[in-house]
Coordinates of C-alpha atoms and ligand atoms in Angstrom, one line a residue:
M1 CA 99.1 142.3 33.6
K2 CA 99.2 138.6 33.9
I3 CA 101.3 137.2 31.0
A4 CA 101.7 133.5 30.0
L5 CA 102.6 131.2 27.1
D6 CA 99.8 129.2 25.6
R7 CA 100.4 126.2 23.3
R8 CA 97.1 126.6 21.5
E9 CA 96.5 128.0 18.2
A10 CA 95.3 131.8 18.5
V11 CA 91.7 131.4 17.1
A12 CA 90.8 128.5 19.0
A13 CA 91.9 130.1 22.4
S14 CA 89.3 131.7 24.4
V15 CA 90.6 135.3 24.4
D16 CA 88.7 138.6 23.9
V17 CA 91.1 139.6 21.2
V18 CA 93.7 137.8 19.1
V19 CA 96.5 140.1 18.1
A20 CA 98.5 139.1 15.1
G21 CA 101.3 141.3 13.5
V22 CA 101.8 142.0 9.8
A23 CA 104.7 143.2 8.0
E24 CA 104.5 146.3 5.7
R25 CA 103.3 144.8 2.3
A26 CA 103.6 145.5 -1.5
E27 CA 100.2 146.4 -3.0
K28 CA 100.0 143.1 -4.8
D29 CA 100.9 140.8 -1.7
P30 CA 98.1 138.3 -0.8
L31 CA 96.9 138.1 2.5
P32 CA 99.7 136.1 4.7
R33 CA 98.7 132.5 4.7
R34 CA 98.8 132.4 8.7
L35 CA 96.0 135.1 8.9
Q36 CA 93.7 132.9 7.0
R37 CA 92.1 131.3 9.9
E38 CA 91.5 134.7 11.4
S39 CA 90.0 135.7 8.2
E40 CA 87.5 132.8 8.2
A41 CA 86.6 133.5 11.9
C42 CA 85.7 136.8 10.6
N43 CA 83.7 135.7 7.6
G44 CA 86.4 136.9 5.2
L45 CA 86.1 140.7 6.5
L46 CA 89.9 140.4 6.9
A47 CA 90.6 139.5 3.6
A48 CA 88.3 142.1 2.2
A49 CA 90.0 144.8 4.4
W50 CA 93.4 143.4 3.0
Q51 CA 92.2 143.6 -0.6
R52 CA 90.8 147.1 -0.3
G53 CA 94.4 148.1 1.1
E54 CA 93.0 149.1 4.5
I55 CA 95.6 146.8 6.1
K56 CA 99.0 148.0 4.9
G57 CA 101.4 146.7 7.7
K58 CA 102.7 150.1 8.5
R59 CA 104.2 150.6 11.8
A60 CA 101.6 151.4 14.5
E61 CA 98.7 150.8 12.2
V62 CA 96.0 149.1 13.8
T63 CA 92.8 147.2 12.3
V64 CA 90.3 145.7 14.7
L65 CA 87.6 143.2 13.2
H66 CA 84.7 141.6 15.2
R67 CA 83.9 138.0 14.7
P68 CA 80.3 137.7 13.5
D69 CA 79.7 134.9 15.9
G70 CA 80.6 137.3 18.7
R71 CA 83.3 135.2 20.1
G72 CA 85.7 138.1 20.2
R73 CA 87.9 140.4 18.0
V74 CA 90.8 140.1 15.9
L75 CA 93.4 143.0 16.0
I76 CA 95.8 143.4 13.3
V77 CA 99.0 145.5 14.1
G78 CA 101.4 146.8 11.6
L79 CA 105.1 145.9 12.0
G80 CA 106.6 148.1 9.5
P81 CA 109.1 147.2 6.8
V82 CA 110.6 143.7 7.0
A83 CA 114.1 144.9 6.3
G84 CA 115.9 145.4 9.7
R85 CA 112.9 144.4 11.7
D86 CA 114.0 143.7 15.2
A87 CA 112.8 143.2 18.7
E88 CA 112.1 147.0 19.1
G89 CA 109.6 146.9 16.4
I90 CA 107.7 143.9 18.2
R91 CA 107.7 145.7 21.5
R92 CA 106.3 148.8 20.0
A93 CA 103.6 146.8 18.2
A94 CA 102.6 144.9 21.2
A95 CA 102.4 148.2 23.2
T96 CA 100.5 149.8 20.3
A97 CA 98.1 146.9 20.5
V98 CA 97.2 147.0 24.3
R99 CA 97.0 150.8 24.0
A100 CA 94.5 150.7 21.3
L101 CA 92.5 148.3 23.5
K102 CA 92.5 150.5 26.6
G103 CA 88.9 151.2 27.4
K104 CA 87.4 149.0 24.9
G105 CA 86.1 146.2 27.0
A106 CA 89.2 143.8 26.3
R107 CA 90.4 141.8 29.3
T108 CA 92.3 139.0 27.6
V109 CA 94.4 138.9 24.7
G110 CA 96.3 136.4 22.8
F111 CA 99.6 137.5 20.8
K112 CA 100.2 135.0 17.9
L113 CA 103.9 134.4 18.5
A114 CA 104.4 133.3 14.8
S115 CA 103.0 136.4 13.3
F116 CA 105.6 138.3 15.1
V117 CA 109.0 136.3 14.6
S118 CA 111.2 137.6 11.9
D119 CA 114.9 137.0 11.0
G120 CA 115.8 139.9 13.0
A121 CA 114.1 138.7 16.1
R122 CA 113.7 135.0 16.6
S123 CA 111.3 133.5 18.7
E124 CA 112.9 134.0 22.2
A125 CA 113.6 137.7 21.6
A126 CA 110.0 138.0 20.2
V127 CA 108.6 136.5 23.4
R128 CA 110.6 138.8 25.5
A129 CA 109.5 141.8 23.1
I130 CA 105.9 140.9 23.3
A131 CA 105.9 140.7 27.0
D132 CA 107.9 144.0 27.4
G133 CA 105.3 145.6 25.0
A134 CA 102.3 144.5 26.6
A135 CA 103.2 145.1 30.0
L136 CA 105.0 148.3 29.9
G137 CA 102.3 149.7 27.3
A138 CA 99.5 149.0 29.6
Y139 CA 100.9 150.5 32.7
E140 CA 99.0 152.9 34.4
F141 CA 100.0 154.9 37.7
L142 CA 96.9 154.4 39.8
K143 CA 98.1 155.1 43.3
Y144 CA 96.3 158.6 43.2
R145 CA 93.3 157.6 40.7
S146 CA 90.1 156.5 41.8
T147 CA 89.5 155.1 38.3
S148 CA 91.4 152.9 35.9
D149 CA 91.1 153.5 32.0
G150 CA 90.1 149.5 32.0
G151 CA 92.9 148.0 30.2
V152 CA 94.0 144.4 29.2
E153 CA 94.5 142.3 32.3
E154 CA 95.9 139.0 30.9
A155 CA 97.9 138.5 28.0
T156 CA 98.9 135.1 26.3
I157 CA 101.6 134.5 23.9
Q158 CA 100.2 131.7 21.7
L159 CA 103.0 129.2 20.4
G160 CA 100.7 127.5 17.7
E161 CA 102.2 124.6 15.7
E162 CA 105.3 126.7 14.6
H163 CA 106.7 127.2 18.0
Q164 CA 105.2 124.2 20.1
R165 CA 108.4 122.3 20.1
E166 CA 110.3 125.2 21.8
E167 CA 108.1 125.5 24.6
S168 CA 110.4 124.9 27.5
G169 CA 113.0 127.4 26.2
L170 CA 110.4 130.0 25.5
R171 CA 109.0 129.4 28.9
S172 CA 112.1 130.2 30.8
A173 CA 112.9 133.1 28.8
L174 CA 109.5 134.6 29.5
D175 CA 109.9 133.7 33.1
Q176 CA 113.1 135.6 33.4
Q177 CA 111.7 138.5 31.4
L178 CA 108.6 138.8 33.7
E179 CA 110.9 139.3 36.7
V180 CA 112.6 142.2 34.8
I181 CA 109.4 143.7 33.8
E182 CA 108.3 143.7 37.4
A183 CA 111.3 145.3 38.2
V184 CA 110.5 148.1 35.7
L185 CA 107.0 148.7 36.9
Y186 CA 108.2 148.8 40.4
T187 CA 110.6 151.3 39.4
R188 CA 108.0 153.3 37.5
D189 CA 105.6 153.1 40.7
I190 CA 108.4 154.8 43.1
A191 CA 109.7 157.4 40.5
N192 CA 106.1 158.5 39.9
V193 CA 105.3 159.4 43.5
P194 CA 105.5 163.1 44.0
A195 CA 107.8 164.8 46.4
N196 CA 105.2 165.6 49.0
T197 CA 105.3 162.1 49.7
A198 CA 108.5 160.7 48.4
T199 CA 111.1 162.4 50.6
P200 CA 114.5 161.0 51.1
Q201 CA 113.4 159.1 54.1
W202 CA 110.5 157.6 52.3
L203 CA 113.1 156.3 49.7
A204 CA 115.1 154.8 52.7
E205 CA 112.1 153.3 53.9
E206 CA 111.1 151.8 50.7
A207 CA 114.7 150.2 50.2
L208 CA 114.3 148.7 53.6
R209 CA 111.1 147.2 52.8
L210 CA 112.4 145.8 49.5
G211 CA 115.5 144.4 51.4
K212 CA 113.3 142.5 53.7
E213 CA 111.3 141.0 50.6
L214 CA 114.5 140.3 49.0
G215 CA 116.7 138.9 51.7
V216 CA 119.2 141.8 50.8
K217 CA 120.9 143.7 53.5
V218 CA 120.1 147.5 53.6
T219 CA 121.6 150.2 55.6
V220 CA 120.6 153.6 55.9
F221 CA 122.9 156.5 56.8
D222 CA 121.1 159.5 58.2
E223 CA 122.3 163.0 58.3
A224 CA 123.9 162.5 61.8
K225 CA 125.6 159.4 60.2
L226 CA 126.4 161.6 57.2
A227 CA 128.0 164.1 59.1
E228 CA 130.3 161.8 60.8
M229 CA 131.4 160.2 57.4
H230 CA 132.2 163.8 56.2
C231 CA 129.5 163.5 53.5
G232 CA 129.6 167.3 52.8
G233 CA 127.9 167.1 49.5
L234 CA 124.8 165.4 50.5
L235 CA 124.5 167.5 53.5
A236 CA 124.9 170.7 51.6
V237 CA 122.3 169.8 49.0
G238 CA 119.9 168.6 51.7
G239 CA 120.4 171.5 53.9
G240 CA 117.7 173.6 52.4
S241 CA 114.9 171.1 53.0
D242 CA 113.0 170.1 56.2
H243 CA 113.3 166.4 54.8
P244 CA 117.0 165.6 55.8
P245 CA 119.3 163.7 53.2
R246 CA 120.0 160.0 53.2
M247 CA 122.5 157.7 51.8
V248 CA 121.3 154.2 51.3
V249 CA 123.2 151.1 50.5
L250 CA 121.8 147.6 49.6
E251 CA 124.2 144.6 49.2
Y252 CA 123.1 141.6 47.3
P253 CA 125.9 138.9 47.8
G254 CA 125.8 137.4 44.2
A255 CA 125.2 133.7 43.1
G256 CA 128.5 133.1 41.1
R257 CA 131.8 131.9 42.0
S258 CA 133.5 134.8 40.1
G259 CA 133.6 137.0 43.1
K260 CA 132.9 140.0 41.0
T261 CA 131.3 142.9 42.4
V262 CA 129.2 145.7 40.4
A263 CA 128.3 148.8 42.1
V264 CA 125.0 150.6 40.7
V265 CA 124.7 154.3 42.0
G266 CA 121.7 156.5 41.7
K267 CA 121.0 160.1 42.0
G268 CA 118.1 160.4 44.3
I269 CA 116.8 164.1 44.1
T270 CA 113.3 163.9 45.5
F271 CA 112.8 167.3 44.3
D272 CA 115.0 169.7 42.2
S273 CA 113.7 173.1 42.8
G274 CA 117.3 174.3 41.5
G275 CA 117.7 175.7 45.1
I276 CA 119.1 179.3 45.5
S277 CA 119.8 179.1 41.8
I278 CA 116.2 178.6 41.4
K279 CA 114.7 176.9 38.2
P280 CA 112.1 178.8 36.1
G281 CA 108.6 177.5 36.6
P282 CA 108.3 175.2 33.5
M283 CA 111.6 173.8 33.9
M284 CA 110.7 172.9 37.6
A285 CA 107.4 171.1 37.0
D286 CA 108.9 167.6 36.1
M287 CA 111.3 167.6 38.8
K288 CA 109.8 164.8 41.0
F289 CA 111.6 162.7 38.5
D290 CA 114.9 163.8 39.5
K291 CA 115.1 160.6 41.9
S292 CA 114.8 158.3 38.7
G293 CA 118.3 157.1 39.0
A294 CA 118.0 155.9 42.6
C295 CA 114.5 154.4 41.8
A296 CA 116.1 152.6 39.0
V297 CA 118.8 151.3 41.2
L298 CA 116.1 149.8 43.5
G299 CA 114.6 148.1 40.6
I300 CA 118.2 146.8 39.3
V301 CA 118.8 145.3 42.9
R302 CA 115.3 143.7 43.0
A303 CA 115.7 142.2 39.4
A304 CA 119.3 141.1 40.4
A305 CA 118.4 139.4 43.5
S306 CA 115.3 137.6 42.3
L307 CA 117.0 136.4 39.1
K308 CA 120.0 135.5 41.2
V309 CA 122.6 137.1 38.9
A310 CA 126.2 136.1 39.3
P311 CA 128.0 139.1 40.5
R312 CA 127.7 140.8 43.8
V313 CA 125.6 143.9 43.4
I314 CA 125.8 146.8 45.5
G315 CA 123.2 149.6 45.1
V316 CA 123.9 153.0 46.6
L317 CA 121.3 155.8 46.6
A318 CA 122.0 159.5 47.0
C319 CA 118.8 161.1 48.4
A320 CA 118.2 164.6 49.0
E321 CA 115.6 167.2 48.4
N322 CA 117.0 170.4 46.8
L323 CA 115.0 173.3 48.3
L324 CA 115.7 177.1 49.4
G325 CA 115.2 176.8 53.2
G326 CA 117.2 178.8 55.6
G327 CA 119.9 176.0 55.7
A328 CA 120.0 175.9 52.0
Y329 CA 123.9 175.9 50.3
R330 CA 124.6 178.9 48.3
P331 CA 126.5 179.8 45.2
G332 CA 130.4 180.3 46.5
D333 CA 130.0 177.8 49.2
I334 CA 132.9 175.3 49.2
V335 CA 132.1 171.8 50.7
R336 CA 134.4 168.9 51.6
T337 CA 133.3 165.5 50.4
Y338 CA 133.6 161.9 51.5
N339 CA 137.0 161.4 49.8
G340 CA 138.3 164.5 51.0
K341 CA 138.0 166.7 47.8
T342 CA 136.3 170.0 47.9
I343 CA 133.8 171.3 45.8
E344 CA 133.2 175.1 44.9
V345 CA 129.5 175.6 44.3
R346 CA 129.0 177.6 41.3
N347 CA 125.3 177.0 40.9
T348 CA 122.9 175.1 43.5
D349 CA 120.8 173.6 40.4
A350 CA 124.0 171.4 39.6
E351 CA 123.1 169.5 42.6
G352 CA 123.3 166.0 41.2
R353 CA 127.1 165.8 40.9
V354 CA 127.3 167.2 44.4
V355 CA 125.3 164.5 46.2
L356 CA 126.8 161.9 43.9
S357 CA 130.4 162.8 44.8
D358 CA 129.9 161.3 48.2
A359 CA 127.9 158.0 47.1
L360 CA 130.4 157.4 44.3
A361 CA 133.5 157.8 46.7
Y362 CA 131.8 155.8 49.3
A363 CA 130.9 153.0 46.8
A364 CA 134.5 153.0 45.3
E365 CA 136.2 152.9 48.6
K366 CA 134.2 150.7 50.5
Y367 CA 133.4 147.9 48.0
K368 CA 136.3 148.3 45.3
P369 CA 133.9 147.4 42.6
D370 CA 135.2 145.7 39.5
A371 CA 132.7 147.8 37.8
L372 CA 130.8 150.9 38.9
V373 CA 127.7 152.1 37.0
E374 CA 125.9 155.4 37.9
L375 CA 122.6 156.3 36.8
S376 CA 121.5 160.0 37.0
T377 CA 118.9 162.6 35.4
L378 CA 122.1 164.8 35.5
T379 CA 122.0 167.4 33.0
G380 CA 119.5 169.3 30.8
A381 CA 122.4 169.1 28.1
E382 CA 122.0 165.5 27.8
V383 CA 118.4 166.0 26.5
I384 CA 119.7 168.7 24.2
A385 CA 122.4 166.5 22.8
L386 CA 120.5 163.1 22.4
G387 CA 116.9 163.6 22.9
D388 CA 114.2 162.2 25.0
D389 CA 114.8 158.6 24.1
T390 CA 118.5 158.0 24.4
A391 CA 120.7 158.2 27.3
A392 CA 124.4 158.9 27.3
V393 CA 127.3 157.1 28.7
V394 CA 130.8 158.3 29.7
S395 CA 133.4 155.8 30.8
N396 CA 137.0 155.1 31.5
D397 CA 136.8 151.5 30.1
D398 CA 136.2 150.2 26.6
A399 CA 135.3 146.8 27.7
L400 CA 132.6 148.1 30.3
V401 CA 131.1 150.2 27.6
T402 CA 131.0 147.5 25.0
R403 CA 128.9 145.4 27.5
L404 CA 126.7 148.1 28.3
L405 CA 126.1 148.9 24.5
A406 CA 125.5 145.2 24.1
A407 CA 122.8 145.3 26.9
S408 CA 121.3 148.4 25.4
A409 CA 121.0 146.9 22.0
A410 CA 119.3 143.7 23.3
T411 CA 116.7 145.6 25.5
G412 CA 115.9 148.4 23.2
E413 CA 117.1 151.2 25.9
P414 CA 119.0 153.5 23.5
L415 CA 122.5 154.3 24.7
W416 CA 125.4 156.4 23.2
R417 CA 128.7 157.0 24.3
M418 CA 130.2 160.7 24.7
P419 CA 133.9 161.4 24.6
L420 CA 135.6 162.8 27.9
S421 CA 138.8 164.8 27.4
D422 CA 141.4 167.1 29.4
Y423 CA 139.5 169.9 27.8
H424 CA 136.3 169.1 30.2
R425 CA 138.7 168.2 33.1
D426 CA 140.1 171.6 32.8
L427 CA 136.9 173.3 32.5
V428 CA 135.8 171.9 36.0
K429 CA 138.8 172.8 37.8
S430 CA 138.3 175.4 40.6
D431 CA 140.7 178.3 41.8
V432 CA 139.5 178.0 45.4
G433 CA 138.8 174.3 45.7
D434 CA 139.5 171.1 43.7
V435 CA 136.4 171.1 41.5
R436 CA 133.5 173.3 40.6
N437 CA 130.1 172.4 40.0
N438 CA 129.5 174.9 37.1
T439 CA 131.6 177.0 34.9
E440 CA 131.0 180.6 33.1
I441 CA 130.8 178.7 29.6
T442 CA 127.7 176.7 28.7
V443 CA 129.4 174.4 26.5
A444 CA 129.4 170.4 26.8
G445 CA 127.3 170.6 30.0
L446 CA 127.0 166.8 29.8
L447 CA 130.7 166.3 29.8
Q448 CA 131.1 168.7 32.2
G449 CA 129.1 166.8 34.4
A450 CA 131.1 163.6 33.7
A451 CA 134.6 165.3 34.2
F452 CA 133.2 166.5 37.7
L453 CA 132.1 162.9 38.6
E454 CA 135.2 161.5 37.4
N455 CA 136.8 163.0 40.5
F456 CA 134.9 160.7 42.6
M457 CA 135.0 157.4 40.6
G458 CA 137.4 154.7 40.3
P459 CA 140.3 153.6 40.5
G460 CA 138.3 150.6 38.8
A461 CA 136.1 150.7 35.7
W462 CA 133.3 153.2 35.9
A463 CA 130.3 154.2 33.6
H464 CA 128.2 157.6 34.1
I465 CA 124.9 157.2 32.4
D466 CA 123.1 160.3 32.1
M467 CA 119.4 159.6 31.5
A468 CA 117.9 163.0 31.8
G469 CA 116.0 162.5 28.5
P470 CA 114.7 159.1 28.5
A471 CA 113.9 158.8 32.4
Y472 CA 110.4 160.3 32.1
T473 CA 107.7 161.1 29.5
S474 CA 105.7 164.2 29.7
M475 CA 102.8 165.2 27.8
T476 CA 104.9 167.1 25.2
T477 CA 107.1 164.3 24.4
R478 CA 104.7 161.5 24.5
K479 CA 103.8 161.2 21.0
Y480 CA 107.6 161.1 20.1
Q481 CA 108.6 158.4 22.5
P482 CA 107.8 154.5 22.2
P483 CA 104.1 153.5 22.8
Y484 CA 105.5 151.5 25.8
Q485 CA 106.6 154.7 27.6
C486 CA 103.5 156.1 29.2
I487 CA 103.3 159.5 30.7
G488 CA 105.5 159.7 33.8
A489 CA 108.4 157.7 35.0
T490 CA 109.7 155.2 32.3
G491 CA 111.8 153.1 34.6
F492 CA 114.7 153.6 32.2
G493 CA 118.1 151.6 32.9
V494 CA 116.4 148.9 34.6
R495 CA 115.9 146.5 31.8
M496 CA 119.6 147.6 30.2
V497 CA 121.5 147.2 33.3
T498 CA 119.9 144.0 34.6
R499 CA 120.6 142.4 31.1
Y500 CA 124.2 143.6 31.7
L501 CA 124.3 141.9 35.2
L502 CA 122.7 138.6 33.6
D503 CA 125.3 138.6 30.9
Q504 CA 128.2 138.5 33.3
A505 CA 130.1 135.3 33.6
K506 CA 129.3 133.0 36.6
Ligands
BES1 N1 118.0 167.6 37.3 C1 118.4 168.7 36.6 C2 118.9 168.1 35.0 C3 117.6 167.8 34.1 C4 117.1 168.9 33.6 C5 117.0 166.6 34.3 C6 115.9 168.4 32.6 C7 115.7 166.3 33.6 C8 115.4 167.2 32.7 C9 119.8 169.0 37.0 O1 120.0 169.0 38.5 C10 120.2 170.2 36.6 O2 119.6 171.2 37.1 N2 121.3 170.5 35.9 C11 121.6 171.9 35.5 C12 123.1 171.9 35.6 C13 123.8 173.3 35.2 C14 123.3 174.2 36.3 C15 125.3 173.0 35.1 C16 121.2 171.9 34.0 O3 121.3 170.9 33.3 O4 120.7 173.0 33.5
ZN2 ZN1 119.2 170.7 39.4
ZN3 ZN1 118.8 167.7 39.4

């Protein structure tokens, strides 16, 4: 979708549909003044609908009116109660509007900016949120489909008299946001590709292609190189598949003078069958999304390089396919990882932490990052704990968490900190090796994962983000997730971590 600013007033502009937001109203509230012109354009039908109480301004409420002169439509989308309304409400409203127009012959839409702005979301935040909602809400994964649902192709955000003076500031905010959005859509596109195409080598080739496009250095470690490097975790998990494991490293040099380095590490399991500890059928169906962390890392590096963020950014992907071939690793195996620590494999379905052990230790040792942020669809326990919309963060550094939580709040990607203690550290100690990847008690599964990963982090600040819930949307969770998350990969983490990188000092 093309998104641009337009100085003109919405009604005068030539778009198929003018979209305006309205806040939840009290019964006797008159039609808001700024909708007067739309109402006139519809021969007073808008005012009539308002008077009848058809338009209440409730969240996700959509009312469409046709102009009798045939020159387009007006779509009124409810924003919900005024109190506490923020950018997330606008993001959802914009997505609701474009989704409502899917398959309805609307090619161009114009959002009336002034009708969305509120105390909780000033004009710049509103512009970013409208762009997010429109572009992410309209997204379709078309690679394998011969037809599209025929959605909105072009959106303008219309400043009108109220906001014309802010044009240049709003324009640069929008330009920046459009780069972030491109990165999210790119992440969705690759994460949605199924495992019969998206193998570890496919992800590596995608990274190489992206690196060329961005002018970013990319290194791929194949199975021979991984053996030389003693990456026993990646080799163990990848052993059961005909598609061998890869570790991929992307290096964006940074545009700032601070010399700070941020490493971003992603779990790239192209398919998670569970391995010998095989998953039951229904639990396996969505497991092509188990590479969502690695795909997010590609999106983050893409956004970082195209927006020229200040810190150096190192992206590391831990890619393997978890299958049951003759070379598969088994429960009881003990493997030695890149930093020399050994893992006792108790359950081959806890494979994410096993591949991440090598990638994390490599990133920490080779690049000595000031901050290491790791993204993974690590545990079902995360989904149980926080649901389908919220990711968990576990970290050794309060300042890093504060920054990530601020970026989360600014972008509307929910994040919640979870507490790691010696209780969890003791749980993952092994009798026969250094750590075990599963225990006999199913408590705090999310934190068992974090306690395990801690062995391969550091010594600098690190944050483990378990996004098993929000990384993808399934048919059953769809109606509970925000309208800008379509079925399939969500690209979760890209907006938040890019914001975090943009907020770093020069
Ligand atoms: N990829 C899964 C976690 C997952 C589950 C992601 C559901 C998205 C939705 C992970 O590899 C896994 O299977 N974890 C196990 C760990 C357990 C065996 C310790 C789990 O959570 O059950
Ligand atoms: Zn698994
Ligand atoms: Zn997994």
